[in-house]
C-alpha positions as a printed Julia matrix, in Angstrom:
258×3 Matrix{Float64}:
 -27.35  133.4   72.45
 -30.24  134.85  70.32
 -28.99  138.35  70.97
 -25.58  137.37  69.55
 -27.12  135.48  66.52
 -29.25  138.49  65.35
 -26.13  140.21  64.19
 -25.02  137.52  61.91
 -26.16  135.36  59.01
 -27.68  131.92  59.72
 -24.73  129.89  58.19
 -22.32  131.65  60.7
 -24.28  130.38  63.95
 -22.22  127.22  64.16
 -18.9   129.14  64.17
 -20.38  131.42  66.77
 -21.26  128.36  68.94
 -17.6   127.26  68.66
 -16.31  130.73  69.66
 -18.6   130.77  72.79
 -17.24  127.42  73.65
 -13.67  128.53  73.3
 -14.48  131.53  75.44
 -16.1   129.27  78.15
 -12.96  126.9   78.29
 -10.66  129.91  78.87
 -12.83  130.88  81.82
 -13.11  127.5   83.29
  -9.61  126.3   82.73
  -8.1   129.82  83.11
  -5.6   129.04  80.47
  -5.19  130.36  76.88
  -6.8   128.91  73.73
  -4.95  129.19  70.46
  -7.14  128.63  67.34
  -6.24  127.63  63.68
  -5.83  130.43  61.17
  -9.1   132.4   60.58
 -10.29  134.46  57.7
 -11.1   138.11  58.35
 -14.62  137.53  58.73
 -14.1   134.79  61.34
 -11.77  137.17  63.14
 -14.54  139.9   63.2
 -16.96  137.22  64.67
 -14.54  136.26  67.34
 -14.01  139.92  68.17
 -17.65  140.44  68.51
 -18.46  137.3   70.54
 -15.5   138.0   73.04
 -16.44  141.79  73.0
 -15.06  143.93  75.92
 -15.2   141.12  78.4
 -12.8   141.92  81.2
 -12.04  138.19  81.97
 -11.37  136.99  78.42
  -9.32  138.82  75.96
  -8.33  138.01  72.34
  -5.39  139.02  70.0
  -4.62  137.97  66.57
  -1.47  137.34  64.67
  -0.61  135.96  61.24
   3.02  136.97  60.92
   2.79  140.78  60.5
   0.03  143.27  60.91
  -1.12  143.44  57.31
  -1.42  139.61  56.94
  -5.0   138.5   56.03
  -5.42  135.06  57.78
  -4.47  135.03  61.54
  -4.65  132.73  64.45
  -6.69  134.07  67.46
  -5.48  133.65  70.88
  -8.08  133.78  73.6
  -6.66  134.31  77.1
  -7.58  135.18  80.72
  -6.83  138.63  81.86
  -3.73  137.76  83.86
  -1.94  136.51  80.64
   0.48  138.64  78.52
   0.65  137.16  75.08
   3.93  137.22  72.94
   4.65  136.28  69.46
   5.88  132.87  70.43
   2.46  132.06  71.8
   0.89  132.09  68.43
   3.26  129.09  67.07
   3.74  130.44  63.53
   6.32  129.14  60.94
   7.43  130.82  57.71
   8.8   128.89  54.83
  10.12  130.32  51.47
   9.54  128.14  48.44
  12.76  127.5   46.27
  12.14  126.72  42.71
  13.43  127.21  39.18
  11.96  130.69  38.85
  13.77  131.16  35.38
  11.78  128.37  33.86
   8.43  128.14  35.61
   5.84  130.55  37.09
   3.91  129.44  40.36
   0.34  130.74  41.07
  -1.41  130.98  44.32
  -4.02  128.32  43.29
  -1.16  125.88  42.27
   0.61  126.19  45.62
  -2.5   125.98  47.79
  -3.66  123.06  45.73
  -0.56  121.26  46.26
  -0.61  121.94  50.01
  -4.12  120.7   50.26
  -3.13  117.48  48.39
  -0.99  116.57  51.39
  -4.12  115.99  53.33
  -3.57  119.2   55.49
  -6.52  121.49  56.44
  -6.59  125.0   55.05
  -7.02  126.33  58.5
  -3.32  125.23  59.26
  -2.01  127.71  56.71
  -2.02  131.48  56.94
  -1.3   133.81  53.93
   0.62  132.6   50.78
   2.7   135.55  49.69
   4.23  136.42  46.28
   6.61  139.27  45.46
   8.38  138.99  42.09
  10.02  135.43  42.23
   9.6   134.8   46.0
   6.88  132.72  47.39
   6.39  132.42  51.07
   4.09  130.26  53.16
   2.88  130.86  56.71
   1.78  127.9   58.66
   1.08  126.48  62.19
   4.21  125.32  64.03
   2.55  121.81  64.59
   2.59  121.0   60.89
   5.96  122.52  60.02
   7.98  119.2   60.35
   5.51  117.34  58.19
   5.38  120.14  55.67
   9.22  120.37  55.42
   9.42  116.49  54.84
   6.51  116.13  52.36
   5.99  119.32  50.48
   8.48  118.8   47.51
   6.46  119.81  44.41
   4.09  122.12  43.19
   1.95  120.57  40.32
   4.9   118.87  38.36
   7.56  121.23  39.48
  10.08  120.26  42.09
  10.57  122.67  44.88
  12.46  123.01  48.14
  11.61  124.64  51.41
  13.69  126.96  53.58
  12.48  127.9   57.0
  12.77  131.64  57.52
  12.5   134.04  60.53
   8.97  135.85  60.7
  10.79  139.18  60.38
  11.75  138.09  56.87
   8.22  137.96  55.63
   7.56  139.59  52.34
   5.8   143.04  52.84
   2.54  143.26  51.02
   0.04  146.18  50.57
  -2.94  145.95  48.34
  -3.82  149.01  46.18
  -7.33  149.97  46.66
  -9.57  151.73  44.11
 -12.99  153.27  45.38
 -15.97  152.68  43.22
 -19.31  154.45  43.64
 -22.34  152.99  41.79
 -25.99  152.16  41.97
 -27.72  148.74  41.86
 -31.32  147.78  41.56
 -30.97  145.17  44.27
 -28.5   143.66  46.7
 -28.6   140.25  45.01
 -25.04  138.88  44.67
 -25.47  138.64  40.86
 -26.55  142.17  40.69
 -23.95  143.63  43.01
 -21.11  141.4   41.43
 -22.09  142.42  37.97
 -22.03  146.17  38.83
 -18.5   145.9   40.62
 -16.72  143.95  37.78
 -18.58  145.58  34.95
 -19.88  142.36  33.51
 -23.44  141.26  32.67
 -25.81  139.31  34.94
 -25.93  136.41  32.44
 -22.11  136.13  32.63
 -21.81  136.2   36.39
 -24.71  133.88  37.14
 -22.84  130.65  35.98
 -19.8   131.74  37.79
 -21.95  131.85  41.07
 -23.6   128.48  40.32
 -20.49  126.9   39.55
 -19.0   127.95  42.86
 -16.42  130.28  41.62
 -17.66  133.16  43.72
 -17.05  133.7   47.42
 -18.52  136.09  49.97
 -16.48  136.53  53.25
 -14.17  133.73  52.07
 -16.91  131.27  51.78
 -18.38  129.88  48.48
 -21.88  131.06  47.7
 -23.61  129.35  44.78
 -27.04  131.18  44.99
 -27.45  134.18  42.79
 -30.19  135.53  44.9
 -27.95  135.7   47.95
 -28.4   139.06  49.5
 -25.17  141.11  50.1
 -24.66  143.19  53.22
 -22.62  146.1   54.09
 -19.01  144.95  54.95
 -19.21  141.9   52.71
 -15.95  140.95  50.87
 -16.79  139.52  47.45
 -14.19  137.47  45.12
 -14.75  136.01  41.78
 -12.09  133.78  40.42
 -10.43  135.51  37.63
 -11.73  138.77  38.42
 -10.33  139.72  41.72
 -11.61  140.81  45.15
 -13.65  143.7   46.46
 -15.45  144.97  49.61
 -18.96  146.35  49.92
 -17.72  149.16  52.1
 -20.98  151.14  52.45
 -24.68  151.12  51.5
 -25.7   154.65  51.37
 -29.42  154.33  50.91
 -31.64  154.7   47.99
 -31.81  157.11  45.23
 -34.76  158.86  43.78
 -35.01  155.97  41.22
 -35.3   153.46  44.08
 -31.74  152.21  43.47
 -29.09  151.33  46.21
 -26.18  153.64  46.11
 -23.11  151.61  47.08
 -19.4   152.4   47.76
 -17.11  149.57  46.94
 -13.34  149.19  47.76
 -11.9   147.22  44.93
  -8.34  145.65  44.75
  -6.43  146.68  41.75
């Protein structure tokens, strides 16, 4: 296992163990294993652990190609997966859009208040007045019966076919800059053009995520490929660390969502 662990952070080792267990179960039972929804970093870990193994393969689906959160299907080499094997449901939220505006945080918070795990939901998509939720089939009936308000606003759910999913493409801006270190507060301040004094309380108050996980340490060291999001400021990816300048600063390339 150590040869796998060395490529990942310590806090990711528990998830790696889980993926290895899934893989072994597929080998032993010779049948597919469907996971809950995984964030992109978890998908990357699953792909790395499974690798090019000829006996166990993996596919991901979250609705359409560009969805962010996806379910993984691990399966033996004889199996040919189809869309139905991922057991996805799509709902559209119907609400009084002329009078109220819904936010991602409001919708997600209301879903969590039903006692459901975040891993049972895929992307929550917004386009103009349309709001759509992708979820696991196994909670669709419960959701249909119990999800009837967001905050204090009454809503209705209408089940849709996956081919009616709202298309979504993020506009990306490339940023090239230099930083004195790869500490989270230093890198975040440079990306979002704010002071370290301003970003440090955001980190310690758990408003900053790295690879979709809350990080509350200002000295957390960022790595190439990390996705950083700050509530109220947006999301970006540390696409590349290009080495050091003559002034001993790290030159970084960042992909920032507009």
